[in-house]
Amino acid sequence: MRTPSKLYVYVSISAILLALIAVWSLNTGVYDFGGKSAFEILGKMITEDPGLALSDRYVVWDVRASRIVMAILIGSMLAVSGTSLQGLFKNPLATGDLIGLTSGATLLAAITIVLGGHFKQYLPEAVQFSLVGIAAFIGSFLSMLLVYRISTSGGKTNVVMMLLSGVAITAIGFSVTGFLIYISKDDQLRDLTFWNLGSLAAATWTKNIILAVVLIVSYLILLPKGKALNAMMLGEKDAQHLGINVERLKKQIILLTALMIGSCVAFSGTIGFVGLIVPYILRLLFKSDYAFILPLSGICGSILLLTADTFSRSIVEPSELPIGILTALMGGPIFIAILVKFKKSLL
């Protein structure tokens, strides 16, 4: 029987691994510090060394450090959202990518990018600053709500209907996004390409603060739900007999996953398969014990995305490979492995 102390051990080991990867990522890049390491630059920043070059400070703090933090935050939220959805729907394929959340967020973000100039000036300045993020959140929430309504009847969710409706919504979203790409101007086209390929190059500390607030609020509610998701594996009726408020749990997971995925898409574009890879690997290690999988997925998602991002900006130096390409390349074989496993179980 697994105990909370074992969970703390696994979390600690994962956190140490994440810290080591962050150290490696901070010192990875084409910029030359004149023989110094990034940590020497950080030391000079802390001591306010007057001899510190502004360019060195900018690269270490505003470019690399902010990007590392964004990778940690977004990777964590994508993994936790995928794990929560899989536990809710009792299906390892239920991720934000496959049930239309990412597509819906991308669609409304694309509409805002291309058509926002016609109405943006009429909105309050605070809303203008975060308009794309708000649109992405609304898009992911509406997609989740639509999928939930289509696939739920009589208080029961049909997994096949959920996946099929997600595929339909994804197809519609990508088709409309394709039309927006067709009619967009050059600068809008560059922004849309950023969303579709996924990148952390636009990381800033302001965005990280927003993502951190979303993460903290979501995790305070979601992470303690591990035992409730374990009960959901027995079925909704059995979960209710165990004292779980099933409908409230569904609404909380739907709202918070929409919030997390919408926020991630707003700042990084489409980064797929993180919510599929991490829960699958953890499930191999801990079966379907969501009391372990849920908190561990937060750290392991950060490890995965930070590693992928570090490779994405070092494989083709001095250029950068879109991170969405790498995560899809890693997620494709995992997806096939899940399908093969299901096929064997049906034979």
Coordinates of C-alpha atoms in Angstrom, one line a residue, residues 5-344:
S5 CA 5.5 9.5 2.7
K6 CA 6.2 7.6 -0.5
L7 CA 4.5 10.3 -2.5
Y8 CA 6.8 12.9 -0.9
V9 CA 9.8 10.8 -1.8
Y10 CA 8.7 10.6 -5.5
V11 CA 7.9 14.3 -5.6
S12 CA 11.3 15.2 -4.0
I13 CA 13.2 13.0 -6.5
S14 CA 11.2 14.5 -9.4
A15 CA 11.8 18.1 -8.1
I16 CA 15.6 17.5 -7.9
L17 CA 15.6 16.2 -11.5
L18 CA 13.6 19.2 -12.6
A19 CA 16.1 21.5 -10.9
L20 CA 19.0 19.8 -12.6
I21 CA 17.3 20.2 -16.0
A22 CA 16.7 23.8 -15.3
V23 CA 20.4 24.3 -14.5
W24 CA 21.3 22.6 -17.8
S25 CA 18.7 24.7 -19.7
L26 CA 19.9 28.0 -18.2
N27 CA 23.4 27.3 -19.5
T28 CA 22.3 26.1 -22.9
G29 CA 22.2 28.6 -25.8
V30 CA 24.2 30.2 -28.5
Y31 CA 24.9 33.5 -26.7
D32 CA 28.5 33.8 -25.5
F33 CA 29.0 35.3 -22.0
G34 CA 32.7 35.7 -22.6
G35 CA 33.8 32.5 -20.9
K36 CA 31.5 33.0 -17.9
S37 CA 28.5 30.7 -17.0
A38 CA 24.9 31.8 -16.6
F39 CA 25.3 31.4 -12.9
E40 CA 28.1 33.8 -12.7
I41 CA 25.9 36.3 -14.4
L42 CA 23.1 35.6 -11.9
G43 CA 25.7 36.1 -9.0
K44 CA 26.6 39.5 -10.4
M45 CA 22.9 40.4 -10.7
I46 CA 22.4 39.5 -7.1
T47 CA 25.4 41.5 -5.9
E48 CA 24.5 44.3 -8.3
D49 CA 27.9 44.2 -9.9
P50 CA 28.4 47.5 -11.9
G51 CA 30.5 45.7 -14.4
L52 CA 27.6 43.5 -15.5
A53 CA 26.8 44.0 -19.2
L54 CA 23.1 44.8 -19.8
S55 CA 23.0 42.2 -22.7
D56 CA 24.2 39.5 -20.3
R57 CA 21.6 40.4 -17.8
Y58 CA 18.9 40.5 -20.4
V59 CA 19.8 37.1 -21.9
V60 CA 20.0 35.3 -18.5
W61 CA 17.0 36.8 -16.7
D62 CA 14.6 38.1 -19.3
V63 CA 15.1 35.4 -22.0
R64 CA 16.4 32.2 -20.5
A65 CA 15.1 32.3 -16.9
S66 CA 11.6 33.6 -17.9
R67 CA 11.4 30.9 -20.6
I68 CA 12.4 28.1 -18.1
V69 CA 9.8 29.2 -15.7
M70 CA 7.1 29.4 -18.4
A71 CA 8.1 25.8 -19.6
I72 CA 7.7 24.6 -16.0
L73 CA 4.3 26.3 -15.5
I74 CA 2.8 25.3 -18.8
G75 CA 4.2 21.8 -18.8
S76 CA 2.8 21.2 -15.3
M77 CA -0.7 22.6 -16.2
L78 CA -1.0 20.6 -19.4
A79 CA -0.1 17.4 -17.7
V80 CA -2.4 17.9 -14.7
S81 CA -5.3 18.9 -17.0
G82 CA -4.8 15.8 -19.1
T83 CA -4.6 13.6 -16.0
S84 CA -7.7 15.1 -14.5
L85 CA -9.7 14.6 -17.7
Q86 CA -8.6 11.0 -18.1
G87 CA -9.6 10.3 -14.5
L88 CA -13.0 12.0 -15.0
F89 CA -13.8 10.2 -18.2
K90 CA -12.0 7.0 -17.3
N91 CA -10.2 7.0 -20.6
P92 CA -6.5 7.4 -21.3
L93 CA -7.2 9.3 -24.6
A94 CA -9.2 12.1 -22.9
T95 CA -6.9 15.0 -23.2
G96 CA -7.4 18.6 -24.1
D97 CA -6.1 18.0 -27.6
L98 CA -8.3 15.1 -28.5
I99 CA -11.6 16.5 -27.1
G100 CA -11.4 19.9 -28.7
L101 CA -10.2 22.1 -25.8
T102 CA -7.0 23.1 -27.6
S103 CA -8.8 23.6 -30.9
G104 CA -11.4 25.8 -29.3
A105 CA -8.8 27.9 -27.5
T106 CA -6.7 28.3 -30.7
L107 CA -9.8 29.2 -32.7
L108 CA -10.9 32.1 -30.5
A109 CA -7.3 33.3 -30.1
A110 CA -7.0 33.3 -33.9
I111 CA -10.2 35.2 -34.3
T112 CA -8.9 37.8 -31.9
I113 CA -5.6 38.1 -33.7
V114 CA -7.1 38.5 -37.1
L115 CA -10.4 40.4 -36.3
G116 CA -9.5 42.0 -33.0
G117 CA -8.3 45.2 -34.6
H118 CA -11.9 46.1 -35.5
F119 CA -13.2 46.2 -31.9
K120 CA -10.1 46.2 -29.7
Q121 CA -10.0 50.0 -29.3
Y122 CA -13.6 50.0 -27.8
L123 CA -12.5 47.7 -24.9
P124 CA -10.9 48.8 -21.6
E125 CA -7.2 49.0 -21.6
A126 CA -6.8 46.2 -19.1
V127 CA -8.9 43.9 -21.3
Q128 CA -7.0 44.9 -24.4
F129 CA -3.7 43.7 -22.8
S130 CA -5.1 40.2 -22.1
L131 CA -7.7 40.0 -24.9
V132 CA -6.1 37.0 -26.6
G133 CA -5.8 35.1 -23.3
I134 CA -9.4 35.8 -22.4
A135 CA -10.5 34.7 -25.8
A136 CA -8.4 31.5 -25.5
F137 CA -10.0 30.7 -22.2
I138 CA -13.5 31.3 -23.5
G139 CA -12.8 29.1 -26.5
S140 CA -11.5 26.2 -24.4
F141 CA -14.4 26.5 -21.9
L142 CA -17.0 26.6 -24.7
S143 CA -15.5 23.6 -26.4
M144 CA -15.4 21.6 -23.1
L145 CA -19.0 22.6 -22.4
L146 CA -20.1 21.5 -25.9
V147 CA -18.3 18.2 -25.7
Y148 CA -19.8 17.6 -22.2
R149 CA -23.3 18.4 -23.3
I150 CA -23.1 16.2 -26.4
S151 CA -21.6 13.2 -24.7
T152 CA -23.7 13.3 -21.5
S153 CA -27.2 11.9 -21.3
G154 CA -29.1 11.1 -18.2
G155 CA -26.2 12.1 -16.0
K156 CA -23.9 9.6 -17.7
T157 CA -21.0 10.4 -20.0
N158 CA -20.5 8.3 -23.1
V159 CA -16.8 8.1 -23.8
V160 CA -17.2 7.2 -27.5
M161 CA -19.5 10.2 -28.0
M162 CA -17.0 12.4 -26.1
L163 CA -14.1 11.5 -28.4
L164 CA -16.2 11.7 -31.6
S165 CA -17.6 15.1 -30.6
G166 CA -14.1 16.2 -29.7
V167 CA -12.9 15.2 -33.2
A168 CA -15.7 17.0 -34.8
I169 CA -15.1 20.2 -32.8
T170 CA -11.3 20.0 -33.6
A171 CA -12.1 19.6 -37.3
I172 CA -14.4 22.6 -37.3
G173 CA -11.9 24.7 -35.3
F174 CA -9.0 23.9 -37.5
S175 CA -11.0 24.6 -40.7
V176 CA -12.1 28.1 -39.4
T177 CA -8.5 28.8 -38.3
G178 CA -7.3 27.8 -41.8
F179 CA -9.7 30.3 -43.3
L180 CA -8.5 33.0 -40.9
I181 CA -4.9 32.1 -42.0
Y182 CA -6.0 32.6 -45.6
I183 CA -7.4 36.1 -45.1
S184 CA -4.8 37.3 -42.6
K185 CA -2.2 39.9 -43.2
D186 CA 1.6 39.3 -43.0
D187 CA 1.9 40.3 -39.3
Q188 CA -1.2 38.4 -38.4
L189 CA 0.0 35.3 -40.3
R190 CA 3.2 35.3 -38.3
D191 CA 1.2 35.4 -35.0
L192 CA -1.1 32.6 -36.2
T193 CA 1.9 30.5 -37.2
F194 CA 3.2 31.0 -33.7
W195 CA -0.1 29.6 -32.2
N196 CA -0.2 26.6 -34.5
L197 CA 3.4 25.5 -34.1
G198 CA 3.7 26.3 -30.4
S199 CA 6.6 28.2 -28.9
L200 CA 7.9 29.6 -25.6
A201 CA 9.9 32.3 -27.2
A202 CA 7.5 35.1 -26.1
A203 CA 8.0 34.3 -22.5
T204 CA 7.9 37.3 -20.1
W205 CA 7.7 37.6 -16.3
T206 CA 4.3 39.3 -16.6
K207 CA 2.9 36.2 -18.4
N208 CA 4.6 33.9 -15.9
I209 CA 2.8 35.7 -13.0
I210 CA -0.5 35.2 -14.7
L211 CA 0.2 31.6 -15.3
A212 CA 1.4 31.1 -11.7
V213 CA -1.9 32.6 -10.4
V214 CA -3.9 30.2 -12.6
L215 CA -1.8 27.3 -11.5
I216 CA -2.1 28.0 -7.8
V217 CA -5.9 28.5 -7.9
S218 CA -6.4 25.4 -10.1
Y219 CA -4.1 23.2 -8.0
L220 CA -5.6 24.1 -4.7
I221 CA -8.8 22.6 -6.0
L222 CA -7.6 19.8 -8.3
L223 CA -4.7 18.2 -6.5
P224 CA -6.7 17.0 -3.5
K225 CA -9.1 15.2 -5.9
G226 CA -6.9 12.2 -6.3
K227 CA -9.0 9.9 -4.1
A228 CA -12.2 11.2 -5.6
L229 CA -10.9 10.3 -9.1
N230 CA -10.0 6.8 -7.8
A231 CA -13.6 6.5 -6.6
M232 CA -14.8 7.6 -10.1
M233 CA -12.9 4.6 -11.5
L234 CA -15.5 2.4 -9.8
G235 CA -18.4 4.1 -11.6
E236 CA -20.4 7.2 -10.8
K237 CA -23.0 5.4 -8.7
D238 CA -20.4 3.7 -6.5
A239 CA -18.5 7.1 -6.2
Q240 CA -21.8 8.7 -5.0
H241 CA -22.2 5.9 -2.4
L242 CA -18.7 6.7 -1.2
G243 CA -19.7 10.3 -0.5
I244 CA -18.3 11.9 -3.7
N245 CA -20.4 14.7 -5.2
V246 CA -20.0 13.5 -8.8
E247 CA -21.6 16.4 -10.6
R248 CA -19.7 19.0 -8.6
L249 CA -16.5 17.1 -9.3
K250 CA -17.2 17.1 -13.0
K251 CA -18.0 20.9 -13.1
Q252 CA -14.8 21.7 -11.2
I253 CA -12.6 19.6 -13.5
I254 CA -14.2 21.0 -16.6
L255 CA -13.9 24.6 -15.5
L256 CA -10.4 24.4 -14.2
T257 CA -9.0 22.3 -17.2
A258 CA -10.6 24.9 -19.5
L259 CA -8.9 27.7 -17.5
M260 CA -5.5 26.0 -17.5
I261 CA -5.5 24.9 -21.2
G262 CA -6.9 28.3 -22.3
S263 CA -4.2 30.1 -20.4
C264 CA -1.4 27.9 -21.8
V265 CA -2.6 28.2 -25.4
A266 CA -2.9 32.0 -25.0
F267 CA 0.8 32.3 -24.1
S268 CA 2.4 29.4 -25.9
G269 CA 0.2 28.4 -28.8
T270 CA -0.6 24.8 -29.5
I271 CA 1.6 22.3 -27.6
G272 CA 0.1 18.9 -27.9
F273 CA 0.5 15.5 -26.3
V274 CA 1.9 16.6 -23.0
G275 CA -1.4 15.7 -21.3
L276 CA -1.2 12.3 -23.0
I277 CA 2.4 11.3 -22.5
V278 CA 2.8 12.1 -18.8
P279 CA -0.3 10.3 -17.4
Y280 CA 0.5 7.3 -19.6
I281 CA 4.0 6.9 -18.2
L282 CA 2.9 7.5 -14.6
R283 CA 0.0 5.0 -15.1
L284 CA 2.5 2.3 -16.1
L285 CA 4.4 3.0 -12.8
F286 CA 1.5 3.5 -10.4
K287 CA -1.5 1.9 -12.2
S288 CA -4.5 4.1 -11.9
D289 CA -3.9 5.5 -8.4
Y290 CA -4.7 9.2 -9.0
A291 CA -3.7 10.1 -5.5
F292 CA -0.1 9.5 -6.8
I293 CA -0.6 10.3 -10.5
L294 CA -2.2 13.7 -10.1
P295 CA 0.5 15.5 -8.0
L296 CA 3.4 13.7 -9.8
S297 CA 2.0 14.7 -13.2
G298 CA 2.5 18.3 -12.3
I299 CA 6.3 17.9 -11.8
C300 CA 6.7 15.4 -14.6
G301 CA 4.9 17.6 -17.1
S302 CA 7.4 20.4 -16.2
I303 CA 10.3 18.0 -16.7
L304 CA 9.0 16.9 -20.1
L305 CA 8.2 20.3 -21.5
L306 CA 11.4 22.0 -20.2
T307 CA 13.5 19.2 -21.7
A308 CA 11.7 19.5 -25.0
D309 CA 12.1 23.3 -25.0
T310 CA 15.8 23.1 -24.3
F311 CA 16.3 20.7 -27.2
S312 CA 14.1 22.8 -29.4
R313 CA 16.4 25.8 -29.1
S314 CA 19.6 23.8 -29.3
I315 CA 19.1 21.2 -32.0
V316 CA 19.2 23.7 -34.9
E317 CA 21.2 26.5 -33.5
P318 CA 21.0 29.4 -33.9
S319 CA 17.5 28.8 -35.1
E320 CA 14.7 27.4 -33.0
L321 CA 12.6 24.3 -33.7
P322 CA 8.9 24.8 -32.7
I323 CA 8.3 22.9 -29.5
G324 CA 5.0 21.6 -30.7
I325 CA 6.8 19.6 -33.3
L326 CA 8.9 17.8 -30.7
T327 CA 6.0 17.1 -28.3
A328 CA 4.0 15.7 -31.2
L329 CA 7.0 13.6 -32.3
M330 CA 7.2 12.2 -28.7
G331 CA 3.4 11.8 -28.3
G332 CA 2.7 10.0 -31.6
P333 CA 4.4 6.7 -30.5
I334 CA 2.8 6.9 -27.1
F335 CA -0.6 7.3 -28.7
I336 CA 0.0 4.3 -31.0
A337 CA 1.1 2.3 -27.9
I338 CA -2.2 3.1 -26.2
L339 CA -4.2 2.0 -29.2
V340 CA -2.2 -1.2 -29.5
K341 CA -2.8 -1.9 -25.8
F342 CA -6.5 -1.4 -26.3
K343 CA -6.5 -3.6 -29.3
K344 CA -4.9 -6.5 -27.4

